[in-house]
Tab-separated table of C-alpha atoms in Angstrom:
chain	number	residue	atom	x	y	z
A	1	MET	CA	-13.776	-31.501	5.295
A	2	SER	CA	-13.973	-29.256	2.246
A	3	THR	CA	-15.445	-25.781	1.898
A	4	GLU	CA	-16.541	-23.525	-0.948
A	5	LYS	CA	-15.411	-20.450	0.937
A	6	ILE	CA	-12.626	-18.328	-0.476
A	7	THR	CA	-10.213	-17.376	2.268
A	8	PHE	CA	-8.893	-13.824	1.887
A	9	LEU	CA	-6.116	-12.436	4.074
A	10	LEU	CA	-5.675	-8.708	4.626
A	11	ASN	CA	-2.155	-7.285	4.785
A	12	TRP	CA	-2.874	-5.971	8.303
A	13	GLN	CA	-5.801	-5.144	10.563
A	14	PRO	CA	-8.721	-3.408	8.774
A	15	ALA	CA	-7.603	-0.012	7.482
A	16	PRO	CA	-9.341	2.789	5.543
A	17	TYR	CA	-8.057	1.494	2.190
A	18	HIS	CA	-9.643	-1.948	2.760
A	19	ILE	CA	-13.075	-0.382	2.253
A	20	ALA	CA	-13.873	-1.990	-1.129
A	21	ILE	CA	-13.254	-5.487	0.228
A	22	PHE	CA	-15.612	-5.111	3.164
A	23	LEU	CA	-18.280	-3.268	1.142
A	24	SER	CA	-18.196	-6.082	-1.425
A	25	GLN	CA	-19.207	-8.280	1.483
A	26	THR	CA	-21.757	-6.036	3.220
A	27	LYS	CA	-23.472	-4.823	0.027
A	28	GLY	CA	-23.788	-8.353	-1.319
A	29	PHE	CA	-21.503	-7.896	-4.343
A	30	PHE	CA	-19.650	-11.144	-3.595
A	31	LYS	CA	-22.972	-12.918	-3.103
A	32	GLU	CA	-24.190	-11.596	-6.483
A	33	GLN	CA	-21.238	-13.424	-8.031
A	34	GLY	CA	-21.995	-16.625	-6.130
A	35	LEU	CA	-18.977	-16.207	-3.862
A	36	ASP	CA	-18.656	-16.763	-0.129
A	37	LEU	CA	-15.617	-15.037	1.370
A	38	ALA	CA	-13.939	-15.446	4.740
A	39	ILE	CA	-11.974	-12.227	5.321
A	40	LEU	CA	-9.052	-12.818	7.687
A	41	GLU	CA	-6.622	-10.535	9.526
A	42	PRO	CA	-2.958	-11.472	10.143
A	43	SER	CA	-1.340	-11.134	13.549
A	44	ASN	CA	1.932	-10.354	11.766
A	45	PRO	CA	1.986	-8.610	8.344
A	46	SER	CA	5.180	-10.469	7.444
A	47	ASP	CA	3.242	-13.775	7.446
A	48	VAL	CA	0.913	-12.857	4.578
A	49	THR	CA	2.830	-14.017	1.493
A	50	GLU	CA	4.005	-17.173	3.255
A	51	LEU	CA	0.458	-18.142	4.266
A	52	ILE	CA	-0.904	-17.491	0.774
A	53	GLY	CA	2.084	-18.967	-1.030
A	54	SER	CA	1.941	-22.153	1.044
A	55	GLY	CA	-1.740	-22.618	0.190
A	56	LYS	CA	-3.055	-22.106	3.717
A	57	VAL	CA	-5.002	-19.088	2.393
A	58	ASP	CA	-6.386	-18.596	-1.136
A	59	MET	CA	-6.053	-14.853	-1.738
A	60	GLY	CA	-4.979	-11.668	-0.017
A	61	LEU	CA	-3.254	-8.304	-0.162
A	62	LYS	CA	0.423	-7.406	-0.238
A	63	ALA	CA	2.765	-4.685	-1.488
A	64	MET	CA	4.488	-5.142	-4.834
A	65	ILE	CA	8.049	-5.532	-3.519
A	66	HIS	CA	6.908	-8.274	-1.103
A	67	THR	CA	4.899	-10.030	-3.819
A	68	LEU	CA	7.959	-10.197	-6.047
A	69	ALA	CA	10.238	-11.385	-3.243
A	70	ALA	CA	7.753	-14.032	-2.097
A	71	LYS	CA	7.846	-15.975	-5.350
A	72	ALA	CA	11.617	-15.591	-5.581
A	73	ARG	CA	11.776	-17.302	-2.170
A	74	GLY	CA	9.625	-20.212	-3.239
A	75	PHE	CA	6.146	-19.039	-2.224
A	76	PRO	CA	4.080	-19.227	-5.447
A	77	VAL	CA	1.864	-16.136	-5.530
A	78	THR	CA	0.675	-13.956	-8.413
A	79	SER	CA	-0.814	-10.470	-8.454
A	80	VAL	CA	-4.148	-10.361	-10.290
A	81	ALA	CA	-5.082	-6.706	-9.651
A	82	SER	CA	-4.149	-3.451	-7.903
A	83	LEU	CA	-5.925	-1.882	-4.939
A	84	LEU	CA	-3.809	1.175	-4.071
A	85	ASP	CA	-1.618	2.682	-6.807
A	86	GLU	CA	1.752	4.251	-5.952
A	87	PRO	CA	1.226	5.711	-2.473
A	88	PHE	CA	4.179	7.912	-1.536
A	89	THR	CA	6.537	5.958	0.690
A	90	GLY	CA	9.553	7.291	2.515
A	91	VAL	CA	11.423	8.011	5.715
A	92	LEU	CA	9.063	9.927	7.996
A	93	TYR	CA	10.248	12.282	10.719
A	94	LEU	CA	9.172	15.338	12.700
A	95	LYS	CA	10.663	18.745	12.072
A	96	GLY	CA	13.114	19.834	14.741
A	97	ASN	CA	14.650	16.471	15.628
A	98	GLY	CA	17.883	17.081	13.733
A	99	ILE	CA	16.847	15.420	10.462
A	100	THR	CA	16.836	17.456	7.267
A	101	GLU	CA	16.316	16.810	3.549
A	102	ASP	CA	19.947	15.674	3.459
A	103	PHE	CA	19.879	11.880	3.824
A	104	GLN	CA	23.178	11.961	5.718
A	105	SER	CA	21.398	13.783	8.548
A	106	LEU	CA	20.119	10.302	9.484
A	107	LYS	CA	23.606	9.356	10.646
A	108	GLY	CA	23.479	8.310	14.294
A	109	LYS	CA	19.663	8.197	14.298
A	110	ARG	CA	17.247	5.408	15.180
A	111	ILE	CA	15.331	4.468	12.030
A	112	GLY	CA	12.243	2.284	12.192
A	113	TYR	CA	11.106	-0.139	9.522
A	114	VAL	CA	8.122	-2.470	9.086
A	115	GLY	CA	9.690	-5.746	7.913
A	116	GLU	CA	12.938	-7.085	6.527
A	117	PHE	CA	12.661	-5.380	3.124
A	118	GLY	CA	12.438	-1.994	4.803
A	119	LYS	CA	15.809	-2.705	6.416
A	120	ILE	CA	17.241	-3.802	3.050
A	121	GLN	CA	15.993	-0.571	1.457
A	122	ILE	CA	17.539	1.624	4.152
A	123	ASP	CA	20.849	-0.254	3.983
A	124	GLU	CA	20.936	0.208	0.204
A	125	LEU	CA	20.229	3.929	0.586
A	126	THR	CA	22.917	4.391	3.219
A	127	LYS	CA	25.406	2.774	0.835
A	128	HIS	CA	24.181	5.037	-1.984
A	129	TYR	CA	24.830	8.095	0.198
A	130	GLY	CA	28.279	7.056	1.348
A	131	MET	CA	27.198	5.635	4.696
A	132	LYS	CA	27.321	2.200	6.305
A	133	PRO	CA	24.542	0.195	7.969
A	134	ASP	CA	26.174	0.731	11.369
A	135	ASP	CA	25.901	4.514	10.879
A	136	TYR	CA	22.305	4.227	12.105
A	137	THR	CA	20.342	2.058	14.532
A	138	ALA	CA	17.652	-0.054	12.862
A	139	VAL	CA	14.470	-0.689	14.870
A	140	ARG	CA	11.814	-3.112	13.646
A	141	CYS	CA	8.435	-1.504	14.409
A	142	GLY	CA	5.909	-3.451	12.387
A	143	MET	CA	3.029	-1.169	11.456
A	144	ASN	CA	3.659	1.158	14.434
A	145	ILE	CA	6.055	3.606	12.765
A	146	ALA	CA	4.101	6.767	13.641
A	147	LYS	CA	3.425	5.545	17.183
A	148	TYR	CA	7.132	4.920	17.773
A	149	ILE	CA	8.073	8.359	16.421
A	150	ILE	CA	5.472	10.040	18.641
A	151	GLU	CA	6.687	8.096	21.682
A	152	GLY	CA	10.313	9.025	20.941
A	153	ARG	CA	11.399	5.408	20.517
A	154	ILE	CA	12.730	6.154	17.023
A	155	ASP	CA	13.819	9.359	15.282
A	156	ALA	CA	12.432	8.415	11.869
A	157	GLY	CA	10.804	5.475	10.127
A	158	VAL	CA	9.656	4.111	6.789
A	159	GLY	CA	5.948	4.757	6.232
A	160	ILE	CA	3.256	5.714	3.738
A	161	GLU	CA	1.983	9.244	3.145
A	162	CYS	CA	-1.722	8.366	3.296
A	163	MET	CA	-1.404	6.350	6.521
A	164	GLN	CA	1.506	6.932	8.917
A	165	GLN	CA	2.190	10.495	7.751
A	166	VAL	CA	-1.459	11.406	8.357
A	167	GLU	CA	-1.153	9.928	11.853
A	168	LEU	CA	1.821	12.204	12.537
A	169	GLU	CA	-0.007	15.216	11.117
A	170	GLU	CA	-3.035	14.652	13.332
A	171	TYR	CA	-0.773	14.283	16.359
A	172	LEU	CA	0.907	17.617	15.553
A	173	LYS	CA	-2.418	19.422	15.110
A	174	LYS	CA	-3.571	18.243	18.533
A	175	LYS	CA	-0.333	19.663	19.957
A	176	GLY	CA	-1.048	23.017	18.315
A	177	LEU	CA	1.742	22.551	15.784
A	178	PRO	CA	1.499	22.777	11.970
A	179	ALA	CA	0.735	19.520	10.157
A	180	THR	CA	3.517	20.408	7.723
A	181	ASP	CA	6.038	19.609	10.480
A	182	ALA	CA	5.490	15.940	9.565
A	183	LYS	CA	8.168	15.424	6.924
A	184	MET	CA	9.077	12.657	4.476
A	185	LEU	CA	12.237	11.786	2.571
A	186	ARG	CA	10.635	9.939	-0.340
A	187	ILE	CA	12.438	6.706	-1.207
A	188	ASP	CA	11.601	6.986	-4.906
A	189	LYS	CA	13.490	10.303	-5.035
A	190	LEU	CA	16.357	9.152	-2.817
A	191	ALA	CA	16.888	5.993	-4.880
A	192	CYS	CA	16.235	7.716	-8.240
A	193	LEU	CA	13.475	5.213	-9.068
A	194	GLY	CA	11.038	7.492	-10.868
A	195	CYS	CA	8.065	5.882	-9.113
A	196	CYS	CA	6.648	5.004	-5.700
A	197	CYS	CA	5.128	1.772	-6.911
A	198	PHE	CA	7.090	-0.684	-4.729
A	199	CYS	CA	4.427	-0.114	-2.046
A	200	THR	CA	1.473	-0.427	-4.446
A	201	ILE	CA	-1.042	-2.692	-2.657
A	202	LEU	CA	-2.043	-5.718	-4.737
A	203	TYR	CA	-4.656	-8.454	-4.797
A	204	ILE	CA	-2.620	-11.655	-4.851
A	205	CYS	CA	-3.503	-15.338	-5.241
A	206	ASN	CA	-1.946	-18.656	-4.427
A	207	ASP	CA	-0.874	-20.016	-7.821
A	208	LYS	CA	-2.524	-23.418	-7.394
A	209	PHE	CA	-5.798	-21.783	-6.336
A	210	LEU	CA	-5.562	-19.422	-9.301
A	211	LYS	CA	-5.029	-22.271	-11.763
A	212	GLN	CA	-7.904	-24.342	-10.354
A	213	ASN	CA	-10.393	-21.478	-9.847
A	214	PRO	CA	-10.039	-18.913	-12.675
A	215	GLU	CA	-13.782	-18.156	-12.777
A	216	LYS	CA	-13.918	-17.529	-9.030
A	217	VAL	CA	-11.060	-15.065	-9.315
A	218	LYS	CA	-12.776	-13.262	-12.211
A	219	LYS	CA	-16.000	-13.029	-10.217
A	220	PHE	CA	-14.130	-11.811	-7.144
A	221	LEU	CA	-12.607	-8.976	-9.191
A	222	ILE	CA	-15.979	-8.046	-10.719
A	223	ALA	CA	-17.355	-7.620	-7.189
A	224	ILE	CA	-14.326	-5.584	-6.109
A	225	LYS	CA	-14.621	-3.378	-9.217
A	226	LYS	CA	-18.263	-2.668	-8.386
A	227	ALA	CA	-17.425	-1.799	-4.773
A	228	THR	CA	-14.504	0.401	-5.827
A	229	ALA	CA	-16.760	2.329	-8.218
A	230	TYR	CA	-19.248	2.834	-5.391
A	231	VAL	CA	-16.506	4.174	-3.108
A	232	LEU	CA	-15.199	6.565	-5.758
A	233	ASN	CA	-18.665	7.811	-6.735
A	234	ASP	CA	-19.943	8.401	-3.193
A	235	PRO	CA	-17.067	8.312	-0.684
A	236	ILE	CA	-19.020	9.852	2.205
A	237	GLU	CA	-21.862	7.346	2.044
A	238	ALA	CA	-19.400	4.491	1.462
A	239	TRP	CA	-17.439	5.527	4.548
A	240	LYS	CA	-20.608	5.635	6.674
A	241	GLU	CA	-21.425	2.085	5.620
A	242	TYR	CA	-17.871	0.913	6.259
A	243	VAL	CA	-17.600	2.294	9.799
A	244	ASN	CA	-21.058	0.971	10.607
A	245	PHE	CA	-19.576	-2.475	9.909
A	246	LYS	CA	-16.134	-1.641	11.380
A	247	PRO	CA	-16.879	0.813	14.229
A	248	GLN	CA	-13.234	0.795	15.370
A	249	LEU	CA	-12.524	2.978	12.315
A	250	ASP	CA	-15.189	5.530	13.207
A	251	ASN	CA	-12.761	8.259	14.246
A	252	GLU	CA	-11.239	11.424	12.821
A	253	LEU	CA	-7.823	9.891	12.112
A	254	SER	CA	-9.214	7.005	10.027
A	255	PHE	CA	-11.464	9.388	8.093
A	256	LYS	CA	-8.492	11.651	7.295
A	257	GLN	CA	-6.503	8.622	6.147
A	258	PHE	CA	-9.417	7.560	3.931
A	259	GLN	CA	-9.451	11.027	2.341
A	260	ARG	CA	-5.754	10.767	1.569
A	261	CYS	CA	-6.079	7.199	0.228
A	262	TYR	CA	-8.899	8.299	-2.091
A	263	ALA	CA	-6.632	9.557	-4.894
A	264	TYR	CA	-4.556	6.361	-4.826
A	265	PHE	CA	-7.437	3.874	-5.269
A	266	SER	CA	-7.074	2.023	-8.564
A	267	GLU	CA	-10.291	2.565	-10.509
A	268	SER	CA	-9.456	-0.019	-13.184
A	269	LEU	CA	-7.671	-2.505	-10.851
A	270	PHE	CA	-5.107	-3.211	-13.591
A	271	ASN	CA	-1.510	-4.047	-12.760
A	272	VAL	CA	0.573	-1.269	-14.333
A	273	HIS	CA	3.213	-2.805	-16.606
A	274	ARG	CA	5.628	0.138	-16.238
A	275	ASP	CA	5.540	-0.121	-12.449
A	276	TRP	CA	6.189	-3.851	-12.473
A	277	ARG	CA	9.198	-3.350	-14.750
A	278	LYS	CA	10.625	-0.664	-12.459
A	279	VAL	CA	10.090	-2.570	-9.209
A	280	THR	CA	11.417	-5.815	-10.671
A	281	ALA	CA	14.588	-3.939	-11.656
A	282	TYR	CA	14.713	-2.381	-8.178
A	283	GLY	CA	14.357	-5.830	-6.572
A	284	LYS	CA	17.334	-7.043	-8.607
A	285	ARG	CA	19.289	-3.976	-7.512
A	286	LEU	CA	18.444	-4.809	-3.875
A	287	GLU	CA	19.582	-8.404	-4.597
A	288	ILE	CA	16.307	-9.882	-3.379
A	289	LEU	CA	15.515	-11.094	-6.916
A	290	PRO	CA	17.746	-13.115	-9.264
A	291	LEU	CA	18.846	-11.364	-12.446
A	292	ASP	CA	16.637	-13.599	-14.629
A	293	TYR	CA	13.495	-13.085	-12.517
A	294	VAL	CA	10.190	-12.690	-14.402
A	295	ALA	CA	7.559	-10.527	-12.678
A	296	ASN	CA	4.661	-12.517	-11.194
A	297	TYR	CA	1.559	-10.600	-12.241
A	298	THR	CA	-1.279	-10.918	-14.736
A	299	ASN	CA	-4.276	-8.883	-15.907
A	300	GLU	CA	-6.015	-11.795	-17.628
A	301	PHE	CA	-8.675	-12.111	-14.909
A	302	LEU	CA	-9.916	-8.524	-15.356
A	303	SER	CA	-12.824	-8.706	-17.781
A	304	TRP	CA	-12.945	-5.063	-18.913
A	305	ALA	CA	-10.828	-2.810	-21.110
A	306	GLU	CA	-7.320	-1.967	-19.969
A	307	PRO	CA	-6.691	1.796	-19.673
A	308	GLN	CA	-3.680	3.454	-21.220
A	309	GLU	CA	-0.798	4.249	-18.890
A	310	VAL	CA	-0.027	7.902	-18.160
A	311	SER	CA	2.206	9.554	-20.741
A	312	ASP	CA	4.617	11.119	-18.220
A	313	PRO	CA	4.873	9.162	-14.934
A	314	MET	CA	7.388	11.578	-13.402
A	315	GLU	CA	5.059	14.507	-14.016
A	316	ALA	CA	2.195	12.425	-12.631
A	317	GLN	CA	4.144	11.948	-9.395
A	318	ARG	CA	4.841	15.678	-9.155
A	319	LEU	CA	1.167	16.507	-9.662
A	320	MET	CA	0.092	13.856	-7.162
A	321	ALA	CA	2.342	15.401	-4.494
A	322	ILE	CA	0.686	18.794	-5.053
A	323	HIS	CA	-2.735	17.133	-5.108
A	324	GLN	CA	-2.145	15.407	-1.759
A	325	GLU	CA	-0.927	18.646	-0.161
A	326	LYS	CA	-4.210	20.291	-1.214
A	327	CYS	CA	-6.126	17.328	0.164
A	328	ARG	CA	-4.369	17.807	3.513
A	329	GLU	CA	-5.229	21.518	3.532
A	330	ASP	CA	-8.809	21.316	2.233
A	331	GLY	CA	-9.951	17.954	3.612
A	332	THR	CA	-11.951	17.073	0.512
A	333	PHE	CA	-12.302	14.044	-1.761
A	334	ARG	CA	-10.682	14.560	-5.136
A	335	ARG	CA	-9.248	12.372	-7.862
A	336	LEU	CA	-6.266	13.437	-9.952
A	337	GLU	CA	-7.032	13.421	-13.664
A	338	LEU	CA	-3.932	12.601	-15.718
A	339	PRO	CA	-3.443	12.411	-19.498
A	340	ALA	CA	-3.006	8.910	-20.903
């Protein structure tokens, strides 16, 4: 049997930053484009690129580093747009557990990671700081980094500022402790990368599907662009509609995470060339990409003008860190305006 449905696989269970995908469905933006989507959830986030690359699913979401590694391993996928731009990623921990801003304070600690590339990143960092992989205990946690830290099963773990760090902050507030006791050693700073883009969340396609269905992909992205604009223009109303459809997200933690994701949403959806260059070089440094690897992304399916990249990405990261601290303190929706 054949079907006209487009199968779309999330990178994990529905989260606050998936809002534009579900609102494209509920508000009829996909239908306006003549599309019929089946939105799927993986039982294991590590399966996503394999399922899409093998053709079992048409499209989906994945972080940049995983998208690059997937094609290098023989799973033909291509990024056609960005969802979440450069969320801060790093080693999360709670103040008072013996970890400091000195990376070597992680010696002898239990460090959690999501999937295999998290372990590769930590091993590379330990080498960079004069340590060995057996100087720490690696614990694979999947998406439960904050949960494992709270339960005391790990001392620290690799997570994202707008998701797992917010979870730790909310836990601390309920305990009567300051939210600022949730700390992060940012990997971009530790590894001297100059960007946090390896965890940028992307819209990816199976290459065969992309070649055979270019108009469907263009229409999909038009619908997503419309939903993203709606979210950015009226986040409160958009959130109400989202949790009405996904009531499991109707809680204070998810709302706080949505607030912190707000500044990272890509308004244009464009893949950022600078970020792809940096992460491709980082992937070669991690030895998960061959030295002659060509980045697997395109902007040709976005049918609007490409914005200029920011003039000073390092300064943009500094300002974003300040911006997100204010968001944590004030609990408001703000976008960071940066010079092109």
